[in-house]
Short mmCIF file of C-alpha atoms in Angstrom, two decimals:
data_model
loop_
_atom_site.label_atom_id
_atom_site.label_comp_id
_atom_site.label_asym_id
_atom_site.label_seq_id
_atom_site.Cartn_x
_atom_site.Cartn_y
_atom_site.Cartn_z
CA UNK B 19 -60.74 14.38 -42.40
CA UNK B 20 -61.42 11.08 -40.62
CA UNK B 21 -64.06 11.68 -38.00
CA UNK B 22 -67.21 10.69 -36.17
CA UNK B 23 -69.93 13.31 -36.55
CA UNK B 24 -72.79 13.65 -34.08
CA UNK B 25 -75.80 15.89 -34.40
CA UNK B 26 -77.07 17.91 -32.73
CA UNK B 27 -74.40 19.14 -30.30
CA UNK B 28 -77.01 20.49 -27.90
CA UNK B 29 -80.66 19.56 -27.50
CA UNK B 30 -83.32 20.56 -25.02
CA UNK B 31 -86.57 18.63 -25.25
CA UNK B 32 -89.67 17.83 -23.25
CA UNK B 33 -90.56 14.55 -21.59
CA UNK B 34 -92.14 12.08 -23.99
CA UNK B 35 -91.22 13.76 -27.26
CA UNK B 36 -89.40 11.28 -29.50
CA UNK B 37 -85.95 12.30 -30.65
CA UNK B 38 -83.06 10.95 -32.68
CA UNK B 39 -79.37 11.73 -32.28
CA UNK B 40 -77.45 10.98 -35.44
CA UNK B 41 -73.96 9.54 -35.69
CA UNK B 42 -71.95 9.13 -38.87
CA UNK B 43 -68.37 7.98 -39.49
CA UNK B 44 -66.32 8.28 -42.66
CA UNK B 45 -63.63 5.72 -41.84
CA UNK B 46 -65.41 2.55 -43.01
CA UNK B 47 -65.31 1.22 -39.44
CA UNK B 48 -67.19 -1.98 -38.66
CA UNK B 49 -67.80 -1.27 -34.99
CA UNK B 50 -69.88 1.60 -33.61
CA UNK B 51 -71.12 2.32 -30.12
CA UNK B 52 -73.07 4.80 -28.02
CA UNK B 53 -72.12 5.96 -24.52
CA UNK B 54 -73.59 8.31 -21.98
CA UNK B 55 -71.48 10.24 -19.52
CA UNK B 56 -72.80 11.35 -16.15
CA UNK B 57 -71.03 12.97 -13.19
CA UNK B 58 -69.83 10.36 -10.73
CA UNK B 59 -70.81 7.48 -13.02
CA UNK B 60 -68.36 7.97 -15.85
CA UNK B 61 -68.90 6.68 -19.37
CA UNK B 62 -71.38 3.87 -19.70
CA UNK B 63 -72.12 1.96 -22.86
CA UNK B 64 -75.71 2.04 -24.16
CA UNK B 65 -75.64 -0.02 -27.35
CA UNK B 66 -73.04 -1.23 -29.79
CA UNK B 67 -72.96 -2.63 -33.31
CA UNK B 68 -70.45 -5.05 -34.77
CA UNK B 69 -71.58 -4.43 -38.34
CA UNK B 70 -74.60 -3.64 -40.50
CA UNK B 71 -77.80 -5.10 -39.03
CA UNK B 72 -75.90 -6.42 -35.97
CA UNK B 73 -76.59 -4.56 -32.72
CA UNK B 74 -76.44 -5.52 -29.06
CA UNK B 75 -77.15 -4.04 -25.65
CA UNK B 76 -74.48 -2.44 -23.55
CA UNK B 77 -74.69 -1.75 -19.83
CA UNK B 78 -77.55 0.79 -19.83
CA UNK B 79 -79.86 0.13 -22.82
CA UNK B 80 -83.23 0.85 -21.16
CA UNK B 81 -85.14 3.65 -22.86
CA UNK B 82 -82.97 3.66 -25.99
CA UNK B 83 -83.11 2.12 -29.44
CA UNK B 84 -80.54 1.96 -32.22
CA UNK B 85 -80.39 0.83 -35.82
CA UNK B 86 -77.53 0.04 -38.21
CA UNK B 87 -78.93 -0.01 -41.73
CA UNK B 88 -75.76 1.39 -43.28
CA UNK B 89 -72.17 0.92 -42.20
CA UNK B 90 -71.50 4.63 -41.73
CA UNK B 91 -74.59 5.56 -39.67
CA UNK B 92 -75.67 4.55 -36.18
CA UNK B 93 -78.53 6.72 -34.88
CA UNK B 94 -79.64 6.70 -31.24
CA UNK B 95 -83.39 6.89 -30.74
CA UNK B 96 -85.19 7.94 -27.58
CA UNK B 97 -88.84 6.96 -28.12
CA UNK B 98 -90.13 8.65 -24.97
CA UNK B 99 -87.39 10.66 -23.29
CA UNK B 100 -87.45 11.15 -19.54
CA UNK B 101 -85.50 13.57 -17.30
CA UNK B 102 -83.17 10.75 -16.17
CA UNK B 103 -81.89 10.58 -19.74
CA UNK B 104 -80.44 14.06 -19.41
CA UNK B 105 -76.78 13.41 -20.10
CA UNK B 106 -73.79 13.90 -22.39
CA UNK B 107 -73.86 11.33 -25.18
CA UNK B 108 -70.94 10.09 -27.25
CA UNK B 109 -70.78 8.00 -30.37
CA UNK B 110 -67.62 6.01 -31.12
CA UNK B 111 -66.32 3.81 -33.91
CA UNK B 112 -63.47 1.36 -34.38
CA UNK B 113 -61.99 -0.66 -37.21
CA UNK B 114 -61.73 -4.45 -37.13
CA UNK B 115 -59.78 -6.36 -34.51
CA UNK B 116 -56.36 -6.19 -36.12
CA UNK B 117 -56.36 -2.43 -36.31
CA UNK B 118 -57.63 -1.49 -32.87
CA UNK B 119 -54.23 -0.26 -31.82
CA UNK B 120 -55.27 3.00 -33.37
CA UNK B 121 -57.99 3.39 -30.78
CA UNK B 122 -61.66 4.08 -30.87
CA UNK B 123 -62.62 7.41 -32.45
CA UNK B 124 -65.18 9.47 -30.55
CA UNK B 125 -67.58 12.14 -31.71
CA UNK B 126 -67.69 15.57 -30.06
CA UNK B 127 -70.70 14.72 -27.96
CA UNK B 128 -74.39 15.63 -27.73
CA UNK B 129 -75.58 17.36 -24.59
CA UNK B 130 -79.20 16.39 -24.06
CA UNK B 131 -81.51 17.99 -21.53
CA UNK B 132 -84.99 16.54 -20.96
CA UNK B 133 -87.37 18.79 -19.03
CA UNK W 8 -68.89 -6.03 -17.58
CA UNK W 9 -65.31 -5.36 -16.59
CA UNK W 10 -64.67 -2.79 -13.85
CA UNK W 11 -61.78 -0.39 -13.92
CA UNK W 12 -60.70 1.58 -10.88
CA UNK W 13 -58.85 4.84 -11.42
CA UNK W 14 -56.87 6.73 -8.83
CA UNK W 15 -56.74 9.42 -7.79
CA UNK W 16 -60.18 10.79 -8.66
CA UNK W 17 -58.73 14.27 -8.93
CA UNK W 18 -55.31 15.82 -8.87
CA UNK W 19 -54.04 19.39 -8.61
CA UNK W 20 -50.39 19.95 -9.44
CA UNK W 21 -48.09 22.89 -9.90
CA UNK W 22 -46.88 23.46 -13.44
CA UNK W 23 -43.59 21.65 -14.01
CA UNK W 24 -44.30 18.84 -11.56
CA UNK W 25 -44.51 15.17 -12.48
CA UNK W 26 -47.60 13.11 -11.78
CA UNK W 27 -48.95 9.57 -12.09
CA UNK W 28 -52.48 8.27 -12.63
CA UNK W 29 -53.31 4.63 -12.03
CA UNK W 30 -55.86 2.26 -13.56
CA UNK W 31 -56.55 -1.14 -12.00
CA UNK W 32 -58.65 -4.08 -13.13
CA UNK W 33 -59.65 -7.20 -11.23
CA UNK W 34 -59.38 -9.17 -14.46
CA UNK W 35 -56.63 -9.62 -17.03
CA UNK W 36 -56.97 -7.07 -19.78
CA UNK W 37 -56.73 -7.70 -23.50
CA UNK W 38 -56.16 -4.08 -24.40
CA UNK W 39 -55.84 -0.96 -22.26
CA UNK W 40 -56.59 2.47 -23.73
CA UNK W 41 -55.82 5.90 -22.38
CA UNK W 42 -57.91 8.88 -23.42
CA UNK W 43 -57.93 12.55 -22.51
CA UNK W 44 -61.09 14.65 -22.36
CA UNK W 45 -61.44 18.38 -22.06
CA UNK W 46 -64.52 19.24 -20.00
CA UNK W 47 -67.71 18.59 -21.98
CA UNK W 48 -65.83 17.69 -25.13
CA UNK W 49 -64.96 14.52 -27.01
CA UNK W 50 -62.32 11.98 -26.07
CA UNK W 51 -58.86 12.16 -27.58
CA UNK W 52 -56.99 8.88 -27.98
CA UNK W 53 -53.57 8.91 -26.31
CA UNK W 54 -52.29 5.35 -26.59
CA UNK W 55 -53.11 1.67 -26.36
CA UNK W 56 -51.19 -1.02 -24.49
CA UNK W 57 -51.63 -4.67 -25.13
CA UNK W 58 -48.61 -6.67 -24.01
CA UNK W 59 -47.59 -7.31 -20.42
CA UNK W 60 -44.73 -4.99 -19.50
CA UNK W 61 -45.39 -2.74 -22.48
CA UNK W 62 -44.52 0.95 -22.25
CA UNK W 63 -45.37 3.71 -24.71
CA UNK W 64 -44.59 7.40 -24.77
CA UNK W 65 -46.01 10.38 -26.57
CA UNK W 66 -44.38 13.73 -25.96
CA UNK W 67 -44.28 14.03 -22.14
CA UNK W 68 -46.80 11.29 -21.42
CA UNK W 69 -45.73 7.70 -20.72
CA UNK W 70 -48.08 4.79 -20.15
CA UNK W 71 -47.16 1.36 -18.82
CA UNK W 72 -49.01 -1.95 -18.51
CA UNK W 73 -47.85 -4.33 -15.81
CA UNK W 74 -46.73 -7.90 -16.52
CA UNK W 75 -49.99 -9.37 -15.27
CA UNK W 76 -51.94 -6.99 -17.53
CA UNK W 77 -54.15 -5.85 -14.66
CA UNK W 78 -52.72 -2.45 -13.88
CA UNK W 79 -51.67 0.51 -15.96
CA UNK W 80 -50.12 3.83 -15.05
CA UNK W 81 -50.00 7.11 -16.93
CA UNK W 82 -47.09 9.37 -16.08
CA UNK W 83 -46.79 13.01 -17.10
CA UNK W 84 -43.40 14.63 -16.88
CA UNK W 85 -43.03 18.37 -16.30
CA UNK W 86 -46.76 19.07 -16.44
CA UNK W 87 -48.12 22.06 -18.35
CA UNK W 88 -51.52 23.81 -18.28
CA UNK W 89 -52.27 22.10 -21.61
CA UNK W 90 -52.22 18.75 -19.79
CA UNK W 91 -55.27 19.71 -17.74
CA UNK W 92 -58.42 17.67 -18.34
CA UNK W 93 -59.96 14.33 -17.50
CA UNK W 94 -57.91 11.20 -18.13
CA UNK W 95 -59.83 8.02 -18.77
CA UNK W 96 -58.62 4.47 -18.99
CA UNK W 97 -60.66 2.02 -21.01
CA UNK W 98 -60.30 -1.69 -21.63
CA UNK W 99 -61.59 -4.55 -23.73
CA UNK W 100 -61.79 -7.91 -21.97
CA UNK W 101 -60.80 -10.22 -24.79
CA UNK W 102 -59.52 -10.53 -28.34
CA UNK W 103 -62.99 -11.14 -29.72
CA UNK W 104 -64.60 -8.30 -27.81
CA UNK W 105 -65.14 -4.76 -28.99
CA UNK W 106 -66.79 -3.61 -25.81
CA UNK W 107 -64.70 -0.79 -24.48
CA UNK W 108 -65.53 -0.01 -20.86
CA UNK W 109 -64.08 2.88 -18.90
CA UNK W 110 -62.94 3.86 -15.46
CA UNK W 111 -64.60 6.92 -13.94
CA UNK W 112 -61.73 9.18 -14.84
CA UNK W 113 -59.12 11.33 -13.13
CA UNK W 114 -59.56 15.09 -13.23
CA UNK W 115 -56.21 16.85 -13.57
CA UNK W 116 -55.73 20.55 -12.88
CA UNK W 117 -52.37 22.21 -13.53
CA UNK W 118 -51.72 25.49 -11.74
CA UNK W 119 -49.44 27.90 -13.60
#
């Protein structure tokens, strides 16, 4: 089944403890992206990647890191999480320009709580 | 980045009623996407519009993009409880861009 898989689905952690949220897609998509969703603010893009080893900042990149060493994986790293990073996180992927009529595929989300 | 304004923010309708959700941009859009989200869950792709005046339908949901490509509407006919959720419009600003930005969403409740 074609999908974007995020892990974990739920995570509670303490301030300052490094964590990684994994994202993997099995559709050979070039483009991958991370979003956070907060009440009243909607979905905001954190980072995106056009292809392997090509990443760029979205609208809210502070406090986050990403890497794209393989086409299928795009992990989100929080080096020193803080309570304001408590949010619902989504990973998404998309094929190349000519095929974007099929939409961006989203993972099921990771609910992160930082205490 | 591009800003998308959705209206209304929330909507409560009786089952069987029709409804419309709007999405407006201050800039011309390259592609306009509609997604549905159940609370706390992932986004489900509904449809994408790209050409001015384009209209697409899927089951009882119809989406339109105006000729200027700055406004889109999502219309649900004869709403059902299964239509309840958050509807999000997203857009990419240009052909070479992959950056999909979203409106804040419209929360739809359907009362049986």
